[in-house]
Each structure stands twice: as structure tokens, then as C-alpha cells.
């Protein structure tokens, strides 16, 4: 009887272990693709070009990882403020779009190792002196809803002295309002803001930062196998020089 009970307990244990196994990588390989969620206005990380095609640094990087994984990368534009909800609801498999690793986000998602560094800086209209953080006092400041720029403003002591913080669906909308004179400043990612300014040259920007940060790929907490595989492939891409080739294409100074 004891032997029978022990066998039954072992079978139940094996069944539970099998049922709860992490099959995230296996499932991606089985279906042949993974879906990347992104804000498709966040140049140069991921955005639509003049032909409507989604392109960018993160796009090329995700495609390279997918190729080495033996699958296809597919891209789904999402509202940035709700993108973690889309991830956890399984509408997408990951967020790969210059997402800053923060303690608040780490409570909700699993991040890969950091793959790129960035800063939150202040953009003002050309013709004005580059702003410092203290200059935001009494000003109307634009940020993207749900962004690390919005969080950087909120976390800074200057937030109590800012006249108004206006929140936008995209950074591009905030920058357009800045150019139109409806804002005094925009706080956003240095990489994206400078890329926007390359062609238009309508902005000036601060040397002082509100926050230094790292980008990571965000996945569901339970998808550890997929996180580990992306980490492995990113290490491989950095080691063989492919990462630097992609970076120089999109971020050449």
C-alpha cells in the first residue's frame, strides 16, 4: 500500500511539474514568431517611416534576435500608457521599444539585461538658452503619458514648482506643441529627442539630466526561458559586432 501511495504521489508531482513548466521559448518556436509591442512614434527606436513601414534601432535588433532564434519578429503598435496591460493580457509577447527599467515596472514585468543607456533631458524651443532643472519652475512642461520622462519629473523636487505638467499620448505630440509655443519645455529621452531634432533643428536641449537610465526588453514574469534566450542572443550579437553595426546605422553622431 505504501508503495502504491508513493507511486501515486510521484505521478501527481510529475504532472504538476509538467503542467507548470515554462514553455515560453518552446511556444514561440512552435508558432514561428513573437509579437513585439511598441509606440510606433518613438524614433529612432521604433517608428513608421515615410512609406508607413515600422523601422528603427529596436526593430533591427529584434529582427536579428528572431533570426538567430529561428523565428519571425512581428510588430504591433500600442498605446504606451497601456502597453504593460497588453503584455500581461498576452496581446503581445514583449515590449521592445526603448523601455526604461524602473523598480515600478520590475514589479509587473521581467526585464532582460540592459542593452542600451539613455538619459531624461529637457528640450526647449530653439532660440532660448538650454534649460536647467531649476528653470522648470513656473513653466508649462510636456511629457509622454506613462513614460519614464513623466516619472522623472514627478520624482524631482522641482515638480512642486512647475506651473503645469501636460501629458501627451506620444513624445512627438509634446514636441510639436513645444514648437508651436504651447509648452515651455518637454522632458523626454535624449536619444529620441535628439533624433527628432536632427532633421528639423527647431530645438535646443540641456546638458543636465533629470535621470540616467537603461533600456531593457520587457516580458511576462513567467516567461523566464524566453528572457534567458533573448539575453543569450543579445550577448552573442554584442560579442560579434552586430550590435555596434545596428547602433551606428541609427545613432551615428
PDB file of C-alpha atoms in Angstrom:
ATOM      1  CA  UNK A   1       0.000   0.000   0.000  1.00  0.00           C
ATOM      2  CA  UNK A   2       2.823   2.403   0.907  1.00  0.00           C
ATOM      3  CA  UNK A   3       4.486   1.733  -2.454  1.00  0.00           C
ATOM      4  CA  UNK A   4       1.232   2.445  -4.286  1.00  0.00           C
ATOM      5  CA  UNK A   5       0.743   5.718  -2.394  1.00  0.00           C
ATOM      6  CA  UNK A   6       4.340   6.758  -3.088  1.00  0.00           C
ATOM      7  CA  UNK A   7       3.908   5.983  -6.807  1.00  0.00           C
ATOM      8  CA  UNK A   8       0.687   7.994  -6.917  1.00  0.00           C
ATOM      9  CA  UNK A   9       2.376  10.935  -5.159  1.00  0.00           C
ATOM     10  CA  UNK A  10       5.272  10.802  -7.630  1.00  0.00           C
ATOM     11  CA  UNK A  11       2.880  10.751 -10.587  1.00  0.00           C
ATOM     12  CA  UNK A  12       0.970  13.758  -9.209  1.00  0.00           C
ATOM     13  CA  UNK A  13       4.243  15.609  -8.603  1.00  0.00           C
ATOM     14  CA  UNK A  14       5.423  14.937 -12.156  1.00  0.00           C
ATOM     15  CA  UNK A  15       2.075  16.029 -13.567  1.00  0.00           C
ATOM     16  CA  UNK A  16       2.111  19.300 -11.601  1.00  0.00           C
ATOM     17  CA  UNK A  17       5.726  19.984 -12.609  1.00  0.00           C
ATOM     18  CA  UNK A  18       4.935  19.329 -16.251  1.00  0.00           C
ATOM     19  CA  UNK A  19       1.793  21.467 -16.129  1.00  0.00           C
ATOM     20  CA  UNK A  20       3.645  24.387 -14.551  1.00  0.00           C
ATOM     21  CA  UNK A  21       6.733  24.185 -16.765  1.00  0.00           C
ATOM     22  CA  UNK A  22       7.895  27.334 -18.519  1.00  0.00           C
ATOM     23  CA  UNK A  23       7.210  26.744 -22.205  1.00  0.00           C
ATOM     24  CA  UNK A  24       7.548  30.364 -23.330  1.00  0.00           C
ATOM     25  CA  UNK A  25      10.517  29.734 -25.620  1.00  0.00           C
ATOM     26  CA  UNK A  26       9.113  26.437 -26.839  1.00  0.00           C
ATOM     27  CA  UNK A  27       5.780  28.080 -27.672  1.00  0.00           C
ATOM     28  CA  UNK A  28       7.431  30.899 -29.645  1.00  0.00           C
ATOM     29  CA  UNK A  29       9.446  28.404 -31.671  1.00  0.00           C
ATOM     30  CA  UNK A  30       6.364  26.277 -32.243  1.00  0.00           C
ATOM     31  CA  UNK A  31       4.284  29.153 -33.642  1.00  0.00           C
ATOM     32  CA  UNK A  32       7.276  30.551 -35.549  1.00  0.00           C
ATOM     33  CA  UNK A  33       7.129  34.181 -34.432  1.00  0.00           C
ATOM     34  CA  UNK A  34       6.948  36.549 -31.494  1.00  0.00           C
ATOM     35  CA  UNK A  35       4.929  39.777 -31.286  1.00  0.00           C
ATOM     36  CA  UNK A  36       6.681  42.963 -30.207  1.00  0.00           C
ATOM     37  CA  UNK A  37       4.568  45.766 -28.772  1.00  0.00           C
ATOM     38  CA  UNK A  38       5.776  49.325 -29.352  1.00  0.00           C
ATOM     39  CA  UNK A  39       4.940  53.003 -29.561  1.00  0.00           C
ATOM     40  CA  UNK A  40       5.365  53.417 -33.320  1.00  0.00           C
ATOM     41  CA  UNK A  41       6.268  57.115 -32.981  1.00  0.00           C
ATOM     42  CA  UNK A  42       9.401  56.609 -30.878  1.00  0.00           C
ATOM     43  CA  UNK A  43      12.200  57.312 -33.350  1.00  0.00           C
ATOM     44  CA  UNK A  44      14.870  56.060 -33.716  1.00  0.00           C
ATOM     45  CA  UNK A  45      13.903  53.037 -31.577  1.00  0.00           C
ATOM     46  CA  UNK A  46      10.747  52.101 -33.475  1.00  0.00           C
ATOM     47  CA  UNK A  47       8.569  54.257 -35.726  1.00  0.00           C
ATOM     48  CA  UNK A  48       6.845  54.443 -39.115  1.00  0.00           C
ATOM     49  CA  UNK A  49       8.904  55.823 -41.985  1.00  0.00           C
ATOM     50  CA  UNK A  50       7.546  57.853 -44.922  1.00  0.00           C
ATOM     51  CA  UNK A  51       6.277  54.624 -46.503  1.00  0.00           C
ATOM     52  CA  UNK A  52       4.406  53.582 -43.374  1.00  0.00           C
ATOM     53  CA  UNK A  53       6.843  50.773 -42.591  1.00  0.00           C
ATOM     54  CA  UNK A  54       7.855  50.233 -38.959  1.00  0.00           C
ATOM     55  CA  UNK A  55      11.633  50.718 -38.737  1.00  0.00           C
ATOM     56  CA  UNK A  56      14.275  51.633 -36.177  1.00  0.00           C
ATOM     57  CA  UNK A  57      17.096  50.517 -33.925  1.00  0.00           C
ATOM     58  CA  UNK A  58      14.955  48.219 -31.764  1.00  0.00           C
ATOM     59  CA  UNK A  59      13.228  46.872 -34.855  1.00  0.00           C
ATOM     60  CA  UNK A  60      16.522  45.787 -36.419  1.00  0.00           C
ATOM     61  CA  UNK A  61      17.725  44.373 -33.099  1.00  0.00           C
ATOM     62  CA  UNK A  62      14.526  42.385 -32.534  1.00  0.00           C
ATOM     63  CA  UNK A  63      14.670  41.047 -36.096  1.00  0.00           C
ATOM     64  CA  UNK A  64      18.275  39.924 -35.575  1.00  0.00           C
ATOM     65  CA  UNK A  65      17.354  38.111 -32.357  1.00  0.00           C
ATOM     66  CA  UNK A  66      14.375  36.500 -34.087  1.00  0.00           C
ATOM     67  CA  UNK A  67      16.544  35.345 -36.998  1.00  0.00           C
ATOM     68  CA  UNK A  68      19.028  33.698 -34.649  1.00  0.00           C
ATOM     69  CA  UNK A  69      16.152  32.143 -32.715  1.00  0.00           C
ATOM     70  CA  UNK A  70      14.780  30.708 -35.965  1.00  0.00           C
ATOM     71  CA  UNK A  71      11.523  32.663 -35.864  1.00  0.00           C
ATOM     72  CA  UNK A  72       9.984  35.881 -37.210  1.00  0.00           C
ATOM     73  CA  UNK A  73       9.586  39.188 -35.341  1.00  0.00           C
ATOM     74  CA  UNK A  74       6.183  40.817 -35.796  1.00  0.00           C
ATOM     75  CA  UNK A  75       5.373  44.330 -34.574  1.00  0.00           C
ATOM     76  CA  UNK A  76       2.166  45.678 -33.053  1.00  0.00           C
ATOM     77  CA  UNK A  77       1.729  49.412 -32.297  1.00  0.00           C
ATOM     78  CA  UNK A  78       0.188  50.002 -28.864  1.00  0.00           C
ATOM     79  CA  UNK A  79      -0.754  52.930 -26.650  1.00  0.00           C
ATOM     80  CA  UNK A  80       2.308  53.395 -24.447  1.00  0.00           C
ATOM     81  CA  UNK A  81       0.318  54.055 -21.280  1.00  0.00           C
ATOM     82  CA  UNK A  82      -1.420  50.676 -21.638  1.00  0.00           C
ATOM     83  CA  UNK A  83       1.420  48.628 -23.134  1.00  0.00           C
ATOM     84  CA  UNK A  84       2.167  46.632 -19.974  1.00  0.00           C
ATOM     85  CA  UNK A  85      -1.520  45.714 -19.795  1.00  0.00           C
ATOM     86  CA  UNK A  86      -1.257  44.485 -23.418  1.00  0.00           C
ATOM     87  CA  UNK A  87       1.767  42.397 -22.440  1.00  0.00           C
ATOM     88  CA  UNK A  88       0.180  40.842 -19.384  1.00  0.00           C
ATOM     89  CA  UNK A  89      -3.035  40.218 -21.343  1.00  0.00           C
ATOM     90  CA  UNK A  90      -0.971  38.291 -23.938  1.00  0.00           C
ATOM     91  CA  UNK A  91      -1.879  40.628 -26.794  1.00  0.00           C
ATOM     92  CA  UNK A  92       1.890  40.908 -27.349  1.00  0.00           C
ATOM     93  CA  UNK A  93       4.850  38.736 -26.321  1.00  0.00           C
ATOM     94  CA  UNK A  94       7.226  41.528 -25.300  1.00  0.00           C
ATOM     95  CA  UNK A  95       7.806  45.280 -25.240  1.00  0.00           C
ATOM     96  CA  UNK A  96      10.939  46.136 -27.214  1.00  0.00           C
ATOM     97  CA  UNK A  97      10.876  49.895 -27.665  1.00  0.00           C
ATOM     98  CA  UNK A  98      13.392  51.746 -25.540  1.00  0.00           C
ATOM     99  CA  UNK A  99      11.573  50.826 -22.323  1.00  0.00           C
ATOM    100  CA  UNK A 100      13.386  52.105 -19.247  1.00  0.00           C
ATOM    101  CA  UNK A 101      13.997  49.592 -16.487  1.00  0.00           C
ATOM    102  CA  UNK A 102      12.408  51.019 -13.326  1.00  0.00           C
ATOM    103  CA  UNK A 103      11.552  49.489  -9.924  1.00  0.00           C
ATOM    104  CA  UNK A 104       7.837  50.120 -10.543  1.00  0.00           C
ATOM    105  CA  UNK A 105       7.914  48.284 -13.868  1.00  0.00           C
ATOM    106  CA  UNK A 106      10.005  45.447 -12.444  1.00  0.00           C
ATOM    107  CA  UNK A 107       7.102  44.646 -10.131  1.00  0.00           C
ATOM    108  CA  UNK A 108       4.929  43.992 -13.183  1.00  0.00           C
ATOM    109  CA  UNK A 109       7.246  42.517 -15.820  1.00  0.00           C
ATOM    110  CA  UNK A 110      10.505  40.607 -16.275  1.00  0.00           C
ATOM    111  CA  UNK A 111      13.274  42.576 -17.965  1.00  0.00           C
ATOM    112  CA  UNK A 112      16.217  41.318 -19.962  1.00  0.00           C
ATOM    113  CA  UNK A 113      19.643  42.624 -19.056  1.00  0.00           C
ATOM    114  CA  UNK A 114      20.096  46.296 -20.014  1.00  0.00           C
ATOM    115  CA  UNK A 115      21.131  46.651 -23.652  1.00  0.00           C
ATOM    116  CA  UNK A 116      21.387  50.457 -24.054  1.00  0.00           C
ATOM    117  CA  UNK A 117      21.803  53.515 -21.812  1.00  0.00           C
ATOM    118  CA  UNK A 118      19.893  56.792 -22.112  1.00  0.00           C
ATOM    119  CA  UNK A 119      19.048  59.957 -20.149  1.00  0.00           C
ATOM    120  CA  UNK A 120      15.999  62.092 -19.492  1.00  0.00           C
ATOM    121  CA  UNK A 121      16.796  65.669 -20.527  1.00  0.00           C
ATOM    122  CA  UNK A 122      14.992  68.957 -21.097  1.00  0.00           C
ATOM    123  CA  UNK A 123      14.118  70.161 -24.597  1.00  0.00           C
ATOM    124  CA  UNK A 124      13.205  73.789 -25.251  1.00  0.00           C
ATOM    125  CA  UNK A 125      12.471  75.831 -28.338  1.00  0.00           C
ATOM    126  CA  UNK A 126      15.450  76.953 -30.423  1.00  0.00           C
ATOM    127  CA  UNK A 127      16.497  80.495 -29.612  1.00  0.00           C
ATOM    128  CA  UNK A 128      16.166  80.010 -25.866  1.00  0.00           C
ATOM    129  CA  UNK A 129      19.045  79.131 -23.552  1.00  0.00           C
ATOM    130  CA  UNK A 130      19.393  75.410 -22.764  1.00  0.00           C
ATOM    131  CA  UNK A 131      17.282  74.810 -19.669  1.00  0.00           C
ATOM    132  CA  UNK A 132      18.452  73.526 -16.333  1.00  0.00           C
ATOM    133  CA  UNK A 133      16.186  71.623 -13.963  1.00  0.00           C
ATOM    134  CA  UNK A 134      15.702  74.712 -11.791  1.00  0.00           C
ATOM    135  CA  UNK A 135      14.486  76.629 -14.862  1.00  0.00           C
ATOM    136  CA  UNK A 136      11.337  74.480 -14.992  1.00  0.00           C
ATOM    137  CA  UNK A 137       9.923  76.377 -12.008  1.00  0.00           C
ATOM    138  CA  UNK A 138       6.815  78.273 -13.064  1.00  0.00           C
ATOM    139  CA  UNK A 139       6.838  76.692 -16.531  1.00  0.00           C
ATOM    140  CA  UNK A 140       4.417  74.518 -18.532  1.00  0.00           C
ATOM    141  CA  UNK A 141       6.162  71.206 -19.157  1.00  0.00           C
ATOM    142  CA  UNK A 142       5.161  68.413 -21.539  1.00  0.00           C
ATOM    143  CA  UNK A 143       5.750  64.683 -21.020  1.00  0.00           C
ATOM    144  CA  UNK A 144       4.508  61.441 -22.555  1.00  0.00           C
ATOM    145  CA  UNK A 145       1.821  59.711 -20.519  1.00  0.00           C
ATOM    146  CA  UNK A 146       3.230  56.669 -18.727  1.00  0.00           C
ATOM    147  CA  UNK A 147       6.824  57.445 -19.737  1.00  0.00           C
ATOM    148  CA  UNK A 148       9.991  57.461 -17.663  1.00  0.00           C
ATOM    149  CA  UNK A 149      10.222  61.167 -18.522  1.00  0.00           C
ATOM    150  CA  UNK A 150       6.922  61.749 -16.736  1.00  0.00           C
ATOM    151  CA  UNK A 151       8.217  59.734 -13.787  1.00  0.00           C
ATOM    152  CA  UNK A 152      11.499  61.674 -13.726  1.00  0.00           C
ATOM    153  CA  UNK A 153       9.588  64.967 -13.476  1.00  0.00           C
ATOM    154  CA  UNK A 154       7.292  63.605 -10.775  1.00  0.00           C
ATOM    155  CA  UNK A 155      10.224  62.288  -8.719  1.00  0.00           C
ATOM    156  CA  UNK A 156      12.198  65.550  -8.884  1.00  0.00           C
ATOM    157  CA  UNK A 157      11.783  68.232  -6.217  1.00  0.00           C
ATOM    158  CA  UNK A 158      11.194  70.772  -8.990  1.00  0.00           C
ATOM    159  CA  UNK A 159       7.791  69.160  -9.651  1.00  0.00           C
ATOM    160  CA  UNK A 160       6.271  71.193  -6.806  1.00  0.00           C
ATOM    161  CA  UNK A 161       7.319  74.424  -8.512  1.00  0.00           C
ATOM    162  CA  UNK A 162       6.230  73.583 -12.078  1.00  0.00           C
ATOM    163  CA  UNK A 163       3.191  75.585 -13.177  1.00  0.00           C
ATOM    164  CA  UNK A 164       1.622  72.708 -15.143  1.00  0.00           C
ATOM    165  CA  UNK A 165       2.606  69.275 -16.432  1.00  0.00           C
ATOM    166  CA  UNK A 166       0.780  68.413 -19.660  1.00  0.00           C
ATOM    167  CA  UNK A 167       0.664  64.725 -20.590  1.00  0.00           C
ATOM    168  CA  UNK A 168       0.563  63.519 -24.201  1.00  0.00           C
ATOM    169  CA  UNK A 169      -0.046  60.176 -25.886  1.00  0.00           C
ATOM    170  CA  UNK A 170       3.309  60.491 -27.694  1.00  0.00           C
ATOM    171  CA  UNK A 171       6.520  62.492 -27.346  1.00  0.00           C
ATOM    172  CA  UNK A 172       6.072  63.754 -30.905  1.00  0.00           C
ATOM    173  CA  UNK A 173       2.807  65.482 -29.948  1.00  0.00           C
ATOM    174  CA  UNK A 174       4.542  67.116 -26.984  1.00  0.00           C
ATOM    175  CA  UNK A 175       7.431  68.330 -29.169  1.00  0.00           C
ATOM    176  CA  UNK A 176       5.026  69.747 -31.745  1.00  0.00           C
ATOM    177  CA  UNK A 177       3.274  71.724 -29.012  1.00  0.00           C
ATOM    178  CA  UNK A 178       6.676  72.949 -27.836  1.00  0.00           C
ATOM    179  CA  UNK A 179       7.499  74.151 -31.367  1.00  0.00           C
ATOM    180  CA  UNK A 180       4.101  75.862 -31.532  1.00  0.00           C
ATOM    181  CA  UNK A 181       4.769  77.745 -28.298  1.00  0.00           C
ATOM    182  CA  UNK A 182       2.117  75.956 -26.240  1.00  0.00           C
ATOM    183  CA  UNK A 183       4.783  74.484 -23.921  1.00  0.00           C
ATOM    184  CA  UNK A 184       7.891  75.922 -22.323  1.00  0.00           C
ATOM    185  CA  UNK A 185       9.759  72.616 -22.210  1.00  0.00           C
ATOM    186  CA  UNK A 186       9.489  68.875 -22.814  1.00  0.00           C
ATOM    187  CA  UNK A 187      11.218  66.233 -20.678  1.00  0.00           C
ATOM    188  CA  UNK A 188      11.942  63.062 -22.629  1.00  0.00           C
ATOM    189  CA  UNK A 189      14.584  60.554 -23.735  1.00  0.00           C
ATOM    190  CA  UNK A 190      17.788  62.114 -25.001  1.00  0.00           C
ATOM    191  CA  UNK A 191      18.183  59.580 -27.827  1.00  0.00           C
ATOM    192  CA  UNK A 192      14.711  60.130 -29.244  1.00  0.00           C
ATOM    193  CA  UNK A 193      14.600  63.895 -28.785  1.00  0.00           C
ATOM    194  CA  UNK A 194      17.953  64.457 -30.456  1.00  0.00           C
ATOM    195  CA  UNK A 195      16.980  62.165 -33.342  1.00  0.00           C
ATOM    196  CA  UNK A 196      13.769  64.190 -33.845  1.00  0.00           C
ATOM    197  CA  UNK A 197      15.838  67.384 -33.863  1.00  0.00           C
ATOM    198  CA  UNK A 198      18.388  66.150 -36.413  1.00  0.00           C
ATOM    199  CA  UNK A 199      16.147  66.879 -39.381  1.00  0.00           C
ATOM    200  CA  UNK A 200      14.181  69.856 -38.077  1.00  0.00           C
ATOM    201  CA  UNK A 201      16.743  71.619 -35.871  1.00  0.00           C
ATOM    202  CA  UNK A 202      13.968  73.501 -34.052  1.00  0.00           C
ATOM    203  CA  UNK A 203      15.020  72.597 -30.515  1.00  0.00           C
ATOM    204  CA  UNK A 204      17.760  73.115 -28.004  1.00  0.00           C
ATOM    205  CA  UNK A 205      18.425  70.795 -25.076  1.00  0.00           C
ATOM    206  CA  UNK A 206      20.003  70.621 -21.639  1.00  0.00           C
ATOM    207  CA  UNK A 207      23.302  69.090 -20.639  1.00  0.00           C
ATOM    208  CA  UNK A 208      21.864  68.467 -17.188  1.00  0.00           C
ATOM    209  CA  UNK A 209      19.799  65.291 -16.826  1.00  0.00           C
ATOM    210  CA  UNK A 210      16.792  64.501 -14.677  1.00  0.00           C
ATOM    211  CA  UNK A 211      17.511  60.764 -14.724  1.00  0.00           C
ATOM    212  CA  UNK A 212      20.067  58.318 -16.073  1.00  0.00           C
ATOM    213  CA  UNK A 213      18.540  55.065 -17.206  1.00  0.00           C
ATOM    214  CA  UNK A 214      18.887  51.749 -19.021  1.00  0.00           C
ATOM    215  CA  UNK A 215      16.688  50.170 -21.669  1.00  0.00           C
ATOM    216  CA  UNK A 216      15.563  46.555 -21.425  1.00  0.00           C
ATOM    217  CA  UNK A 217      13.153  44.222 -23.220  1.00  0.00           C
ATOM    218  CA  UNK A 218      10.057  43.623 -21.060  1.00  0.00           C
ATOM    219  CA  UNK A 219       8.376  40.209 -20.949  1.00  0.00           C
ATOM    220  CA  UNK A 220       5.869  38.461 -18.723  1.00  0.00           C
ATOM    221  CA  UNK A 221       7.171  37.407 -15.299  1.00  0.00           C
ATOM    222  CA  UNK A 222       6.564  33.720 -16.005  1.00  0.00           C
ATOM    223  CA  UNK A 223       8.402  33.705 -19.357  1.00  0.00           C
ATOM    224  CA  UNK A 224      11.859  33.074 -17.913  1.00  0.00           C
ATOM    225  CA  UNK A 225      13.009  30.725 -20.682  1.00  0.00           C
ATOM    226  CA  UNK A 226      12.276  33.364 -23.328  1.00  0.00           C
ATOM    227  CA  UNK A 227      14.025  36.060 -21.260  1.00  0.00           C
ATOM    228  CA  UNK A 228      17.103  33.845 -20.897  1.00  0.00           C
ATOM    229  CA  UNK A 229      17.232  33.121 -24.622  1.00  0.00           C
ATOM    230  CA  UNK A 230      16.961  36.802 -25.562  1.00  0.00           C
ATOM    231  CA  UNK A 231      19.730  37.603 -23.077  1.00  0.00           C
ATOM    232  CA  UNK A 232      21.925  34.900 -24.590  1.00  0.00           C
ATOM    233  CA  UNK A 233      21.348  36.141 -28.125  1.00  0.00           C
ATOM    234  CA  UNK A 234      21.902  39.800 -27.196  1.00  0.00           C
ATOM    235  CA  UNK A 235      25.236  38.821 -25.639  1.00  0.00           C
ATOM    236  CA  UNK A 236      26.102  36.976 -28.857  1.00  0.00           C
ATOM    237  CA  UNK A 237      25.085  39.936 -31.039  1.00  0.00           C
ATOM    238  CA  UNK A 238      27.208  42.315 -28.950  1.00  0.00           C
ATOM    239  CA  UNK A 239      30.195  39.972 -28.972  1.00  0.00           C
ATOM    240  CA  UNK A 240      30.289  39.540 -32.763  1.00  0.00           C
ATOM    241  CA  UNK A 241      29.908  43.255 -33.565  1.00  0.00           C
ATOM    242  CA  UNK A 242      26.372  43.130 -34.983  1.00  0.00           C
ATOM    243  CA  UNK A 243      25.015  45.320 -32.194  1.00  0.00           C
ATOM    244  CA  UNK A 244      27.510  48.100 -32.998  1.00  0.00           C
ATOM    245  CA  UNK A 245      26.626  47.888 -36.706  1.00  0.00           C
ATOM    246  CA  UNK A 246      22.933  48.367 -35.928  1.00  0.00           C
ATOM    247  CA  UNK A 247      23.690  51.170 -33.488  1.00  0.00           C
ATOM    248  CA  UNK A 248      25.875  53.073 -35.960  1.00  0.00           C
ATOM    249  CA  UNK A 249      23.074  52.868 -38.549  1.00  0.00           C
ATOM    250  CA  UNK A 250      20.548  54.591 -36.271  1.00  0.00           C
ATOM    251  CA  UNK A 251      22.595  56.580 -33.781  1.00  0.00           C
ATOM    252  CA  UNK A 252      25.634  57.875 -35.637  1.00  0.00           C
ATOM    253  CA  UNK A 253      26.771  61.203 -34.223  1.00  0.00           C
TER     254      UNK A 253
END
